[in-house]
Short mmCIF file of C-alpha atoms in Angstrom, two decimals:
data_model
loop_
_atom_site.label_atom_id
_atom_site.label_comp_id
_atom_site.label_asym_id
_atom_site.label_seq_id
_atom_site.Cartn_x
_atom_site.Cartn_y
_atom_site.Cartn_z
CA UNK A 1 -6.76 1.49 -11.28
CA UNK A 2 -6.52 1.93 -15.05
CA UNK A 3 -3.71 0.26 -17.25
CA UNK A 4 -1.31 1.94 -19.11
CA UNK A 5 1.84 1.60 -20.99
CA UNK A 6 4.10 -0.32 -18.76
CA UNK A 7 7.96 0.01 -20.03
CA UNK A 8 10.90 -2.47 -19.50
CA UNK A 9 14.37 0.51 -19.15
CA UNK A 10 17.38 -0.42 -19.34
CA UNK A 11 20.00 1.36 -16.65
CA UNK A 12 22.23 3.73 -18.59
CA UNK A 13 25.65 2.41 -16.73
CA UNK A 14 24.99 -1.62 -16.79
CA UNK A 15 22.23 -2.53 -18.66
CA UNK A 16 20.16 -4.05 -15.78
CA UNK A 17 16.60 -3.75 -16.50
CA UNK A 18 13.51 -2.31 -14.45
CA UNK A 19 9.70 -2.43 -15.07
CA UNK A 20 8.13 0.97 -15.28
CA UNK A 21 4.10 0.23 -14.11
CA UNK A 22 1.93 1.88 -16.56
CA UNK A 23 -0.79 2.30 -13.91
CA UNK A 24 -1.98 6.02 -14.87
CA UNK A 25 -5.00 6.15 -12.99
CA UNK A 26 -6.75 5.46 -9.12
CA UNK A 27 -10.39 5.58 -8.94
CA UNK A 28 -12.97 4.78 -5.88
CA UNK A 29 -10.19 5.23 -3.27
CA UNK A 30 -10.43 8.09 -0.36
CA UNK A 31 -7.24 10.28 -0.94
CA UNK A 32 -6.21 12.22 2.17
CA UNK A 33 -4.57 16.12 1.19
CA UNK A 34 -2.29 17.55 3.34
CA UNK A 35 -0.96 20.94 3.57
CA UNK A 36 2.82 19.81 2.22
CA UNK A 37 0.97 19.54 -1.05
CA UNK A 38 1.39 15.24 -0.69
CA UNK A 39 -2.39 13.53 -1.50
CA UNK A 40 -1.59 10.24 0.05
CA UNK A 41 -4.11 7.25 -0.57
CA UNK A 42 -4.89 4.06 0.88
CA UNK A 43 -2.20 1.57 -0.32
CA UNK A 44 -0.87 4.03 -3.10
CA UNK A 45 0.83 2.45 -5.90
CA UNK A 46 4.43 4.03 -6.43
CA UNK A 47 5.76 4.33 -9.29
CA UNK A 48 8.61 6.88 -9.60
CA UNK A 49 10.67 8.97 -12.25
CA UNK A 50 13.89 8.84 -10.56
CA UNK A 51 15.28 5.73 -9.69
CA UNK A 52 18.42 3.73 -8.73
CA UNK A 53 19.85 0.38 -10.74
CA UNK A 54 19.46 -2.26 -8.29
CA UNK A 55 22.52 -4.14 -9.90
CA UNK A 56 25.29 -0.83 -10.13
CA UNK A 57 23.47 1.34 -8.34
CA UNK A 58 23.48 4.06 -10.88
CA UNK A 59 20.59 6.88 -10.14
CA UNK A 60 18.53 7.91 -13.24
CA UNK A 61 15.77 9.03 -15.21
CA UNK A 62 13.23 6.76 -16.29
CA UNK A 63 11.96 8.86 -19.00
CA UNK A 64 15.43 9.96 -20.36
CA UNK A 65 16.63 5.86 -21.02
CA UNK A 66 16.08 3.20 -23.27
CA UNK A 67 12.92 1.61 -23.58
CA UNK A 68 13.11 -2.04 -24.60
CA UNK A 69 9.96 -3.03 -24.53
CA UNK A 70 6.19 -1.69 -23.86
CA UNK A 71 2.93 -3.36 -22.79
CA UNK A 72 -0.27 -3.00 -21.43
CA UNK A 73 -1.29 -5.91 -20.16
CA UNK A 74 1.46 -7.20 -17.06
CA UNK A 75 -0.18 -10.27 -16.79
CA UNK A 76 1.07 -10.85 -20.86
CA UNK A 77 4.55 -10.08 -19.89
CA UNK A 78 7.09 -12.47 -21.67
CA UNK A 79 9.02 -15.30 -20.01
CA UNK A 80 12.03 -12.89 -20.68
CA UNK A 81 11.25 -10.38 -18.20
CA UNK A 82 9.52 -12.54 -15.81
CA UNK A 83 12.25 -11.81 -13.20
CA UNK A 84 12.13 -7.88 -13.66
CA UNK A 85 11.25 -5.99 -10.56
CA UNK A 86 9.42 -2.39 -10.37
CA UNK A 87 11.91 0.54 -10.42
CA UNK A 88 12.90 1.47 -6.68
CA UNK A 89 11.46 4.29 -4.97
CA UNK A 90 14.18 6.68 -3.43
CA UNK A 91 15.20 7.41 -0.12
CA UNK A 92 16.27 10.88 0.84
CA UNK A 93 19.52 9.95 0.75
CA UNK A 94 19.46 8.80 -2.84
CA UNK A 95 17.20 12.07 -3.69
CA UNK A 96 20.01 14.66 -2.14
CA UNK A 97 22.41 12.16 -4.09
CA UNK A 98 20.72 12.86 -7.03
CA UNK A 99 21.07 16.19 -7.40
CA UNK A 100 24.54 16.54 -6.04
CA UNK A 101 25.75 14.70 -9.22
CA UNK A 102 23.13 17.16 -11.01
CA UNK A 103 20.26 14.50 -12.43
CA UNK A 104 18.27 18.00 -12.21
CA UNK A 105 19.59 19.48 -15.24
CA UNK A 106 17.17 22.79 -14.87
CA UNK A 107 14.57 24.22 -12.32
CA UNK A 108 11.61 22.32 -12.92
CA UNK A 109 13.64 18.79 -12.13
CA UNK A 110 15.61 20.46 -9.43
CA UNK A 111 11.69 21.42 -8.10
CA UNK A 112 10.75 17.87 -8.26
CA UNK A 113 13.54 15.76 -6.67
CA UNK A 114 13.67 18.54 -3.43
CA UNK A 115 9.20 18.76 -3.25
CA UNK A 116 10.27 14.98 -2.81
CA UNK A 117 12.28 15.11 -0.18
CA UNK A 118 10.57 17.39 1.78
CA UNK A 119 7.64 15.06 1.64
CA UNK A 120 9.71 12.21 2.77
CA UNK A 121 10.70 13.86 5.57
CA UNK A 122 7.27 14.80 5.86
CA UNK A 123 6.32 11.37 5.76
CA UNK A 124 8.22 10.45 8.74
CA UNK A 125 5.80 13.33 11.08
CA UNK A 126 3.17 11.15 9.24
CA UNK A 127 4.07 8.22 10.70
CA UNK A 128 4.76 9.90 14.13
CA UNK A 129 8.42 9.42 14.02
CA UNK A 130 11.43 11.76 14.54
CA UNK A 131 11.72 14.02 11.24
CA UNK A 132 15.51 14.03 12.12
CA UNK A 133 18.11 11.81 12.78
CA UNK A 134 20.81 13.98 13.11
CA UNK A 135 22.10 17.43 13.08
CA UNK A 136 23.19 16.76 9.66
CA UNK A 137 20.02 16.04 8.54
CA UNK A 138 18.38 18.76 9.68
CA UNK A 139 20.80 21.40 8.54
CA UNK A 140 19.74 19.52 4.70
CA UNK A 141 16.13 19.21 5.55
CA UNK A 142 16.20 23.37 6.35
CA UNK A 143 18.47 24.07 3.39
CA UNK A 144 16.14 22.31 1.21
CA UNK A 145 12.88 24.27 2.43
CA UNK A 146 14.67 27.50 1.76
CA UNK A 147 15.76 26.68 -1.57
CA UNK A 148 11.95 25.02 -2.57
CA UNK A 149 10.75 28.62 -1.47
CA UNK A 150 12.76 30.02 -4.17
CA UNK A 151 11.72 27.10 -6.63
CA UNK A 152 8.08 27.38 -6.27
CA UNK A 153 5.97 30.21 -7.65
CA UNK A 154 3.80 32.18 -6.04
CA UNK A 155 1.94 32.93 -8.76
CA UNK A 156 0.17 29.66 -8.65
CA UNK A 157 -2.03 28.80 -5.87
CA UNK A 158 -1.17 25.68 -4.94
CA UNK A 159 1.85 26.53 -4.70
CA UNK A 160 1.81 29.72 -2.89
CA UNK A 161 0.30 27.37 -0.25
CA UNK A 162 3.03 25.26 -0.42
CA UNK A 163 5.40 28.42 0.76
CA UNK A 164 3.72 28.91 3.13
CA UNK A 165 3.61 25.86 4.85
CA UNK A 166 7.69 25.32 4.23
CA UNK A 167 7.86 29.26 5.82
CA UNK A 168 5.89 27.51 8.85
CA UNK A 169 8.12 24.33 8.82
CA UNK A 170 11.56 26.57 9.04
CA UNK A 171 9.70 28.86 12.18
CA UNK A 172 9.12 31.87 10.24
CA UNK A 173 5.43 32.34 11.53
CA UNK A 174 4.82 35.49 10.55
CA UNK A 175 5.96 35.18 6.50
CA UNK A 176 3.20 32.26 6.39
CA UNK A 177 0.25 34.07 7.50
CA UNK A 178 1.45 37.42 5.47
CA UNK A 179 0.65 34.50 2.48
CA UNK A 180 -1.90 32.92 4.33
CA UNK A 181 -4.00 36.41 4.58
CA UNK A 182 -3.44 37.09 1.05
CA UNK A 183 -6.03 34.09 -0.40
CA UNK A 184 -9.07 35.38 -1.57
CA UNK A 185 -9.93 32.01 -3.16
CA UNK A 186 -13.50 30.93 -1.18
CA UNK A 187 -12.39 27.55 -1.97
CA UNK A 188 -9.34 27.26 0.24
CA UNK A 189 -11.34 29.70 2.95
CA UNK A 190 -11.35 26.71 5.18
CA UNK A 191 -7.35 26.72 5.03
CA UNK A 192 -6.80 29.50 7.01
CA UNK A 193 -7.88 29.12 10.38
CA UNK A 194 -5.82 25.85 10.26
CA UNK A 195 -2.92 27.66 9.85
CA UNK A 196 -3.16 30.71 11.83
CA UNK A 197 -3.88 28.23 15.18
CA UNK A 198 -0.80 26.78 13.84
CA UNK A 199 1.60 29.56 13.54
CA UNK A 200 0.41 31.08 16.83
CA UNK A 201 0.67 28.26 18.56
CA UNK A 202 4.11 28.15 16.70
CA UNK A 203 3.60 24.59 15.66
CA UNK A 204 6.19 23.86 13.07
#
């Protein structure tokens, strides 16, 4: 791991303060890519852009706040903020909170906060739990897939990919292999047979 700047931010509604980790770098680890996009590693560090105030629970940005302090050492941290924990990672919950009281304030936000989400839920098939816990949930789960189709751009590989595999999640087979037969890239050759077996066998 390689230092960076960690930040001490104040929450915009009560003041209470949370410790940005300045971590900018993971080297010598094994990362594992899967088709969602998500490049999970072995005991990833976390350190989010979104968070919630532990004290008011207030949701916010941590690059749009108050910095009141900076360092790059966390071992040289001051007495002062000895007590300061790392800022929260979000739940789904807190994510589709978000952006009903519109902490995406254009496209690209709105794109990271739902990518987010639909890796959490993700996360869960990862873990080889149910993705759903109710029918609620899965009526928000499918109505953010749609809307991350319309988000992404299809221009860009990666993320044509990434359409692809949310057309496979939401059962529409046939729109992810039109995509899917449409890479020319030799590099990602090795991507397509994994996703043809899957949409025939209409694996979601």
């Amino acid at each position: 791991m390689v230092p960076g700047l960690s930040k001490i931010i104040a929450c915009p509604q009560c003041g209470h303060c949370v410790l940005k980790n300045g971590l900018t770098n993971v080297v010598g680890l094994d990362p594992r890519l899967y088709s969602d996009g998500k490049m999970v590693m072995p005991e990833p560090p976390s350190f989010p852009e979104l968070t919630k105030c532990r004290k008011c629970k207030t949701l916010f940005w941590l690059s749009k706040e108050k910095v009141l302090d900076t360092f790059r050492d966390l071992r040289m941290l001051p007495i002062r903020w000895a007590r300061i924990k790392v800022a929260k990672v979000l739940k789904i919950k807190d994510l589709f909170r978000a952006l009903e009281e519109g902490l995406a304030e254009n496209e690209y936000e709105e794109l990271d906060i739902r990518k987010k989400i639909w890796w959490l839920y993700n996360d869960r098939i990862r873990a080889w739990k149910e993705i759903f816990k109710s029918k609620e949930e899965e009526l928000n789960w499918k109505y953010n897939c749609e809307r991350l189709i319309e988000l992404l751009d299809p221009n860009l590989l990666n993320q044509r990919i990434m359409i692809a595999d949310l057309k496979r999640n939401i059962g529409d087979f046939e729109g992810c292999m039109a995509i899917i037969d449409e890479i020319e890239d030799r590099e990602f050759e090795w991507l397509k047979p994994i996703f043809k077996e899957a949409c025939i066998r209409k694996r979601r």
